Structures are given as structure tokens and as C-alpha cells.
XYZ file of N, CA and C in Angstrom:
189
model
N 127.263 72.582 217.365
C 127.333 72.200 218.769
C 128.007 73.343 219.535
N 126.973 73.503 220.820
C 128.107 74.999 221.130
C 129.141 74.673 221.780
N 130.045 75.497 222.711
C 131.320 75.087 223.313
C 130.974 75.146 224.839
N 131.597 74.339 225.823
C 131.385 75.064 227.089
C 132.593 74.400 227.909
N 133.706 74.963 226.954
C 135.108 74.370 227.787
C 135.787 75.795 227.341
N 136.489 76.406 228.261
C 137.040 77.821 228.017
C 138.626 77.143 227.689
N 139.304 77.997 226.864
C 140.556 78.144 226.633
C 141.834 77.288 227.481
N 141.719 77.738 229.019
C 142.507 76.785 229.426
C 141.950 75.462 229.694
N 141.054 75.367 230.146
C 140.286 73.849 230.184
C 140.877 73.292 229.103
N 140.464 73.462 227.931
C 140.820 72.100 226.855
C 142.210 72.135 226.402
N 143.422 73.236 226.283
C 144.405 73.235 226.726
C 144.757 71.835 227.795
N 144.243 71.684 229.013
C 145.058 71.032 230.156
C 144.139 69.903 229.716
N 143.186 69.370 229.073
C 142.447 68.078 228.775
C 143.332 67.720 227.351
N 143.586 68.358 226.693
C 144.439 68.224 225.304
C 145.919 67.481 225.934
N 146.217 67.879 226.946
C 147.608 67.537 227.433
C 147.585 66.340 228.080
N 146.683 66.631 229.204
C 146.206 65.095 230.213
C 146.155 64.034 229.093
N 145.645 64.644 227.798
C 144.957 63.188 227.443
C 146.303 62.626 226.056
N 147.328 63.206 225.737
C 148.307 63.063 225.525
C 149.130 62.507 226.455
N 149.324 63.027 227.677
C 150.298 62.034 228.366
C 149.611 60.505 228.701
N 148.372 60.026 228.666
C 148.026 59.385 229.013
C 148.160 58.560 227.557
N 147.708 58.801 226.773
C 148.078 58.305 225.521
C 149.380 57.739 225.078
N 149.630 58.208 225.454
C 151.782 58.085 226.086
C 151.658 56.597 226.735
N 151.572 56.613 227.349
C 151.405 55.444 228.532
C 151.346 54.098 228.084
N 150.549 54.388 226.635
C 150.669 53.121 225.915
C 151.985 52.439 225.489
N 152.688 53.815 225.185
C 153.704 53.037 224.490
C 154.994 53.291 225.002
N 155.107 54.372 226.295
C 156.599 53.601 227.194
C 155.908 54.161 228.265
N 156.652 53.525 229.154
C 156.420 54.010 230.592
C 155.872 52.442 231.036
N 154.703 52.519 231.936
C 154.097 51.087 232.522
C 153.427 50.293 231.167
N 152.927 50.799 229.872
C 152.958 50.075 228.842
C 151.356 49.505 229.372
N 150.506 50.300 229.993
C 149.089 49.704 230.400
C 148.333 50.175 228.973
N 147.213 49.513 228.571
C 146.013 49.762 227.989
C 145.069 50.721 228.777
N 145.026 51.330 230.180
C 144.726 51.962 230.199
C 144.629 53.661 229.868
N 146.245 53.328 228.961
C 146.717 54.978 229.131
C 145.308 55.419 227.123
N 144.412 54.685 226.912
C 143.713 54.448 226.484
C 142.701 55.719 226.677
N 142.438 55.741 227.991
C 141.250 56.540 228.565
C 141.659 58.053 228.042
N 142.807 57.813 227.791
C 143.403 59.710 227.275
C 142.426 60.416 226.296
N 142.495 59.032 225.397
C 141.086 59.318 224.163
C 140.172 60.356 224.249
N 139.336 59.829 225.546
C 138.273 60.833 226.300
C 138.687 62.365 226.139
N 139.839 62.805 226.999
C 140.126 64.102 227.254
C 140.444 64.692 226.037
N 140.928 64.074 225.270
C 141.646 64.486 224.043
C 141.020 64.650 223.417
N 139.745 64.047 222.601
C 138.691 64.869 222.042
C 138.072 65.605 222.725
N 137.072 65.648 223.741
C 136.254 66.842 224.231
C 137.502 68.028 224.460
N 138.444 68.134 224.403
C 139.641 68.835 224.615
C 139.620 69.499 222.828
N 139.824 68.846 221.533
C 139.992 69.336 220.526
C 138.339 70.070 220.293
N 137.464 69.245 220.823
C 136.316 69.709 220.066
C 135.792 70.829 221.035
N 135.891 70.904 222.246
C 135.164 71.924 223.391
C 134.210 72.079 223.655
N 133.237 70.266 223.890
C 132.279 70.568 224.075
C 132.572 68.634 225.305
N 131.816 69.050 226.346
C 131.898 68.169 227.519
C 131.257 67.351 227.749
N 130.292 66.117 227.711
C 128.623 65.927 227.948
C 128.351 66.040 229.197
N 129.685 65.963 229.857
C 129.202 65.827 231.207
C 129.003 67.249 231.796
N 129.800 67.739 231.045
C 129.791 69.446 231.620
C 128.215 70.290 231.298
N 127.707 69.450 230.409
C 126.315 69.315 229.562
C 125.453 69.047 230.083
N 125.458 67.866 231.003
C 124.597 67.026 231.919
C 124.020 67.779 233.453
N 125.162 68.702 234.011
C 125.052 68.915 235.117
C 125.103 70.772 234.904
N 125.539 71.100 233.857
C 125.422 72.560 233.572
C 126.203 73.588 233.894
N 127.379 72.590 233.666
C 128.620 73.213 233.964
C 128.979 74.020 232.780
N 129.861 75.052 233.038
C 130.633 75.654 231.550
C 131.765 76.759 231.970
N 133.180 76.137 231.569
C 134.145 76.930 231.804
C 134.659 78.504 230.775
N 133.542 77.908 229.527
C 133.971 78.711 228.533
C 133.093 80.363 228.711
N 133.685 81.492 228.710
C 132.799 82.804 228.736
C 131.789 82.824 227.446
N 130.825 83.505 228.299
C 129.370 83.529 227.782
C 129.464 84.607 227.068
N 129.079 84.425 225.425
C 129.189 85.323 224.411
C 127.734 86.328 224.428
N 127.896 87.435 224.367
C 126.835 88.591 224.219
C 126.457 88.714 223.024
């Protein structure tokens, strides 16, 4: 699968989706902090669908 999330992108989706993950277990204690899931894999793996869908890509284009 190729990549099309550059370096800092999944960096700041790796994090978002950690603090949100957080959320579960102090802070407001919602089930939503759930949704972190999302960021947090396409963040480990570096690949987006949505970034896929519309033809987006933060990651530099290899020669």
C-alpha cells in the first residue's frame, strides 16, 4: 500500500489520536475520545482513504 501522509502529518495524527484516546480514561471520561482510533492508525500506517478519495498527498513524491 503506498504512503501519502508525509512525516509531519502522521506525527500530529499519531498525537491527536493519543490525546483523544486519553479522554477515555481521565478528563470528561466520554466514549467519544474513541474516534482517536481513526487518526492513530492512518497516522502509524501512512496511508489516508480519504486523502485517497479526493487525491490528496502530504507525503513527497519519490523519483
Amino acid at each position: 500500500m503506498p504512503r501519502n501522509e508525509g512525516l509531519i502529518d502522521r506525527a500530529l495524527r499519531i498525537v491527536l489520536g493519543l490525546v483523544l484516546i486519553s479522554l477515555v480514561f481521565v478528563g470528561p471520561q466520554s466514549v467519544w475520545g474513541w474516534v482517536g482510533v481513526v487518526p492513530l492508525v492512518t497516522g502509524l500506517v501512512g496511508f489516508c482513504p480519504l486523502y485517497a478519495m479526493f487525491g490528496l498527498r502530504t507525503c513527497p513524491v519519490r523519483n
